[in-house]
Short mmCIF file of C-alpha atoms in Angstrom, two decimals:
data_model
loop_
_atom_site.label_atom_id
_atom_site.label_comp_id
_atom_site.label_asym_id
_atom_site.label_seq_id
_atom_site.Cartn_x
_atom_site.Cartn_y
_atom_site.Cartn_z
CA MET R 1 99.25 112.33 88.30
CA GLY R 2 101.72 111.12 90.19
CA LEU R 3 101.62 110.38 94.07
CA ALA R 4 104.31 110.75 96.87
CA LEU R 5 103.36 108.76 100.12
CA SER R 6 105.74 110.28 103.07
CA GLY R 7 106.32 107.89 105.86
CA GLY R 8 104.88 108.74 109.15
CA ALA R 9 104.80 105.08 110.93
CA VAL R 10 100.90 104.73 112.30
CA ARG R 11 100.06 108.54 111.28
CA GLY R 12 100.89 106.67 107.54
CA ILE R 13 97.15 105.28 107.75
CA ALA R 14 96.02 108.76 106.70
CA HIS R 15 97.39 107.99 102.99
CA ILE R 16 94.41 105.59 102.79
CA GLY R 17 91.87 108.71 103.10
CA VAL R 18 93.73 110.16 100.65
CA LEU R 19 93.36 107.36 97.97
CA GLU R 20 89.79 107.16 99.02
CA TYR R 21 89.14 110.86 97.79
CA LEU R 22 90.64 110.45 94.98
CA GLU R 23 88.73 107.68 93.86
CA GLU R 24 85.60 109.26 94.49
CA ARG R 25 86.69 112.07 92.14
CA GLY R 26 87.31 109.34 89.51
CA ILE R 27 91.09 109.96 90.12
CA LYS R 28 93.72 107.36 89.76
CA PRO R 29 97.81 108.08 89.80
CA ASN R 30 100.08 106.94 86.87
CA CYS R 31 102.65 106.00 89.35
CA ILE R 32 103.02 106.16 93.25
CA SER R 33 105.88 106.78 95.12
CA GLY R 34 106.52 105.89 98.93
CA THR R 35 108.53 106.11 101.87
CA SER R 36 108.11 103.67 104.92
CA ALA R 37 104.63 103.61 105.85
CA GLY R 38 104.09 105.48 102.62
CA SER R 39 105.25 102.55 100.76
CA ILE R 40 103.00 99.86 102.15
CA VAL R 41 100.04 101.56 101.54
CA GLY R 42 101.37 102.66 98.02
CA ALA R 43 102.66 98.72 97.63
CA LEU R 44 99.21 97.54 98.75
CA TYR R 45 97.23 99.99 96.12
CA CYS R 46 99.86 99.52 92.95
CA ALA R 47 99.03 95.42 93.52
CA GLY R 48 95.59 95.84 93.13
CA PHE R 49 93.83 96.14 96.36
CA SER R 50 90.91 98.52 97.09
CA VAL R 51 90.55 101.51 99.37
CA GLU R 52 88.09 99.18 101.19
CA LYS R 53 91.02 96.50 101.60
CA ILE R 54 93.15 98.44 102.92
CA LYS R 55 91.38 99.97 105.00
CA ASP R 56 90.60 96.90 106.43
CA ILE R 57 93.96 95.71 106.97
CA ALA R 58 94.75 98.83 108.31
CA PHE R 59 91.73 98.87 110.93
CA ASN R 60 92.76 95.18 112.28
CA MET R 61 96.58 96.05 112.91
CA SER R 62 98.65 96.18 115.96
CA TRP R 63 102.07 96.27 116.85
CA ARG R 64 101.68 92.92 117.95
CA ASP R 65 101.85 91.79 114.54
CA LEU R 66 104.89 94.36 113.77
CA VAL R 67 107.16 93.22 115.99
CA LYS R 68 109.21 90.73 116.90
CA ILE R 69 111.82 91.97 119.82
CA SER R 70 115.36 90.85 119.23
CA ILE R 71 118.45 91.24 121.10
CA PRO R 72 119.40 94.87 120.49
CA ARG R 73 122.05 94.66 118.29
CA LYS R 74 121.64 96.19 115.40
CA GLY R 75 117.99 97.54 116.02
CA LEU R 76 114.90 96.58 118.69
CA ILE R 77 112.94 94.94 116.65
CA LYS R 78 113.70 92.38 113.81
CA THR R 79 112.55 93.43 110.00
CA SER R 80 111.95 90.40 109.33
CA GLN R 81 108.37 89.99 111.33
CA LEU R 82 107.72 93.71 109.13
CA LEU R 83 108.63 91.84 105.88
CA GLN R 84 106.58 88.52 106.79
CA LEU R 85 103.45 90.80 107.52
CA ILE R 86 103.73 92.12 103.72
CA GLU R 87 103.99 89.20 101.64
CA GLU R 88 101.46 87.68 103.50
CA LYS R 89 99.47 90.47 101.88
CA ILE R 90 100.53 90.77 98.69
CA GLY R 91 102.91 87.79 97.91
CA SER R 92 106.13 87.21 96.54
CA VAL R 93 105.40 89.62 93.72
CA GLU R 94 107.90 91.99 91.74
CA PHE R 95 107.88 95.33 90.77
CA ASN R 96 107.30 94.62 87.13
CA GLN R 97 104.56 92.49 88.33
CA LEU R 98 102.55 95.54 90.08
CA GLU R 99 99.04 96.91 88.41
CA LEU R 100 100.73 100.43 88.90
CA PRO R 101 104.49 101.78 88.75
CA LEU R 102 105.62 102.12 92.32
CA ALA R 103 109.16 103.76 93.43
CA VAL R 104 110.24 103.18 96.94
CA ASN R 105 113.22 104.39 98.22
CA ALA R 106 115.66 103.60 101.00
CA VAL R 107 119.09 104.77 102.44
CA ASP R 108 122.14 102.82 101.99
CA LEU R 109 123.98 102.84 105.32
CA LEU R 110 127.36 101.43 103.91
CA SER R 111 127.25 104.25 101.60
CA GLY R 112 124.93 107.05 103.38
CA GLU R 113 123.22 107.47 99.52
CA GLU R 114 119.20 107.27 99.51
CA ILE R 115 118.71 104.19 97.21
CA VAL R 116 114.91 104.13 94.92
CA ILE R 117 113.79 100.50 94.51
CA GLU R 118 112.10 99.97 91.29
CA GLU R 119 112.93 96.04 90.65
CA GLY R 120 112.97 92.76 92.20
CA PRO R 121 110.92 91.69 95.50
CA VAL R 122 108.15 94.45 96.32
CA ALA R 123 107.90 93.17 100.22
CA LYS R 124 111.75 93.45 100.50
CA ALA R 125 111.74 96.76 99.48
CA VAL R 126 109.40 98.07 101.71
CA ALA R 127 110.77 96.43 104.72
CA ALA R 128 113.59 98.26 103.66
CA SER R 129 112.21 101.82 103.34
CA CYS R 130 110.37 101.16 106.91
CA ALA R 131 113.29 99.82 109.14
CA ILE R 132 113.63 102.97 111.01
CA PRO R 133 117.46 102.89 112.49
CA GLY R 134 117.34 102.04 115.92
CA ILE R 135 114.17 100.39 116.44
CA PHE R 136 114.03 97.81 113.25
CA THR R 137 116.66 95.48 112.36
CA PRO R 138 118.35 97.06 108.34
CA VAL R 139 117.69 95.20 105.46
CA LYS R 140 120.43 93.15 103.67
CA TYR R 141 120.07 94.31 99.69
CA GLY R 142 122.10 93.18 97.86
CA ARG R 143 126.16 94.54 98.58
CA ARG R 144 123.63 97.36 100.39
CA LEU R 145 122.74 97.45 104.00
CA LEU R 146 119.30 99.52 103.67
CA VAL R 147 117.51 101.46 106.36
CA ASP R 148 114.44 103.72 106.75
CA GLY R 149 114.31 105.95 103.41
CA GLY R 150 113.18 108.83 105.45
CA LEU R 151 116.36 109.26 106.89
CA LEU R 152 116.83 111.55 103.76
CA ASN R 153 113.63 111.83 101.85
CA ASN R 154 110.72 111.30 103.86
CA VAL R 155 108.21 112.62 101.25
CA PRO R 156 110.02 111.53 97.98
CA VAL R 157 108.08 113.56 95.48
CA GLU R 158 111.01 114.51 93.22
CA HIS R 159 111.60 110.59 92.06
CA LEU R 160 108.03 111.31 90.29
CA LYS R 161 109.38 114.27 88.93
CA LYS R 162 112.09 112.52 87.08
CA ARG R 163 109.02 110.81 85.05
CA LYS R 164 107.65 113.73 83.68
CA MET R 165 104.02 113.10 85.35
CA ASP R 166 101.76 115.99 84.33
CA TYR R 167 100.38 116.76 88.05
CA LEU R 168 102.26 115.91 91.41
CA ILE R 169 100.60 115.32 94.30
CA ALA R 170 102.41 114.64 97.75
CA VAL R 171 100.99 113.82 101.03
CA ASN R 172 102.96 114.37 104.56
CA ALA R 173 101.65 112.39 107.28
CA GLY R 174 104.31 113.37 109.28
CA ALA R 175 104.13 117.36 109.25
CA GLN R 176 103.33 118.16 112.40
CA MET R 177 105.51 117.73 115.80
CA PRO R 178 104.58 115.46 117.62
CA LEU R 179 102.42 115.63 121.01
CA GLN R 180 104.61 117.47 123.54
CA LYS R 181 104.85 115.34 126.13
CA GLU R 182 107.47 113.74 127.89
CA PRO R 183 108.39 110.34 126.28
CA GLY R 184 107.62 107.49 128.27
CA SER R 185 110.24 104.67 126.11
CA ILE R 186 113.39 104.57 124.29
CA PHE R 187 111.14 103.84 121.64
CA GLU R 188 109.25 106.98 121.59
CA ILE R 189 112.70 108.73 122.31
CA LEU R 190 113.91 106.83 119.22
CA VAL R 191 110.91 107.64 117.53
CA LEU R 192 110.42 111.37 118.11
CA SER R 193 114.38 112.34 117.76
CA TYR R 194 114.05 110.71 114.54
CA HIS R 195 110.77 112.65 113.47
CA ILE R 196 112.60 115.95 114.45
CA MET R 197 115.64 115.58 112.74
CA ARG R 198 113.99 114.93 109.29
CA LEU R 199 111.95 118.12 109.81
CA ASP R 200 113.58 120.46 107.57
CA GLN R 201 113.45 118.51 104.06
CA GLU R 202 110.01 119.68 104.08
CA SER R 203 110.65 122.56 102.35
CA ASP R 204 112.27 121.61 99.46
CA VAL R 205 108.35 119.13 98.70
CA CYS R 206 106.51 122.91 98.10
CA GLU R 207 108.82 123.64 95.37
CA ILE R 208 108.52 120.41 93.61
CA ALA R 209 104.77 119.68 94.25
CA ASP R 210 102.20 121.36 92.52
CA THR R 211 99.88 120.55 96.08
CA VAL R 212 101.06 119.27 99.05
CA ILE R 213 98.47 117.48 101.53
CA GLU R 214 99.13 117.86 105.31
CA PRO R 215 96.13 116.25 107.24
CA ASP R 216 96.21 117.45 110.75
CA LEU R 217 97.88 114.71 113.06
CA GLY R 218 99.35 116.26 115.53
CA ASP R 219 97.35 115.16 118.33
CA ILE R 220 98.56 111.10 117.34
CA HIS R 221 101.19 109.61 118.40
CA PHE R 222 103.70 107.55 115.97
CA TYR R 223 102.56 104.10 117.21
CA ASP R 224 98.91 104.82 118.03
CA THR R 225 97.01 101.78 115.98
CA GLY R 226 94.21 102.54 118.12
CA LYS R 227 93.02 105.40 116.12
CA SER R 228 92.80 104.28 112.43
CA ASP R 229 89.48 105.38 111.74
CA ILE R 230 90.19 108.92 112.91
CA LEU R 231 93.67 108.68 110.65
CA VAL R 232 91.57 107.76 107.51
CA LYS R 233 89.03 110.30 108.17
CA ARG R 234 91.82 113.43 108.58
CA GLY R 235 93.52 112.37 105.53
CA TYR R 236 89.92 112.22 103.24
CA ASP R 237 89.47 115.64 105.23
CA ALA R 238 92.83 117.08 104.25
CA ALA R 239 92.34 115.65 100.46
CA GLN R 240 89.66 117.40 100.05
CA LYS R 241 90.58 120.03 101.26
CA ALA R 242 93.42 120.60 98.89
CA LEU R 243 92.34 119.38 95.82
CA GLU R 244 88.49 119.91 95.54
CA LYS R 245 88.91 122.99 93.32
CA VAL R 246 91.91 121.31 91.40
CA ASN R 247 89.96 120.41 88.04
CA PHE R 248 91.47 116.90 87.15
CA GLU R 249 89.75 116.88 83.79
CA LYS R 250 91.53 119.25 82.29
CA LYS R 251 94.92 119.09 84.56
CA THR R 252 95.27 115.50 83.40
CA GLY R 253 92.97 114.73 80.85
CA ARG R 254 94.53 111.40 79.73
CA LEU R 255 94.71 109.81 83.39
CA PHE R 256 91.25 111.00 84.23
CA GLY R 257 89.80 109.35 80.12
CA TRP R 258 91.67 106.32 81.37
CA PHE R 259 90.63 105.72 85.12
CA LYS R 260 86.86 106.30 83.74
CA LYS R 261 87.46 103.41 81.08
CA HIS R 262 88.70 101.55 83.67
CA SER R 263 86.70 102.79 86.53
CA SER R 264 84.25 99.38 86.44
CA LYS R 265 86.91 96.87 86.69
CA GLU R 266 87.17 96.15 90.44
CA GLY R 267 90.81 96.02 92.85
CA GLY R 268 92.65 92.51 92.86
CA ASN R 269 93.21 90.49 95.93
CA GLU R 270 89.91 90.46 97.56
#
């Protein structure tokens, strides 16, 4: 089974609830693809962090952990702060050292194309995937200048299709329009504009994924870190509603048998 986790800023915390439900069902993905916030959750999980440990990180996170204001030349916030935070959590691990395969997407500003990263330092790839244009500074990646993958592909489920997964689940944590209220800062204007710009991407996801999970998050702002518990719960509830009638033992028998065999092993990085 393949699991695609979308961007959505703080709303991406809902992905943790989806993983929690899957584990309760005895299901673990063969591979995860992630964009922006989805790449953070995906990287932690693929590095061996338990769902409880990822929840603990989310519940104790604030914007102060992520923000290092810069002179607005290439972005309002330096991506180096985010990169440092990710490295503190997972270390200098590379993609081939992860417990589960991970694909992270970003966009190259110089060529205008989507880039799928599956090798090299995980933390740097994740930081690039999270670099919302105009807000975070772009990330130099070899000859490329990378920004948020959600600019072109916010729910990267087709990257899993290429791996010939037997069942594809896509989680869209940015599906609903934001609150209908006037933004109060340049930061809010940039985030909301960016969200509106990518709304037309969502129809393709339904054609590729076997199941699309869209947690009800329309009342939660993209930057509201004070509602982490609500976000996890809504992710869990949406996954349960979408998947409770799916018989994974039949659809993904090979995967089901593998996870049952290994389910007694505790996730690493505790």
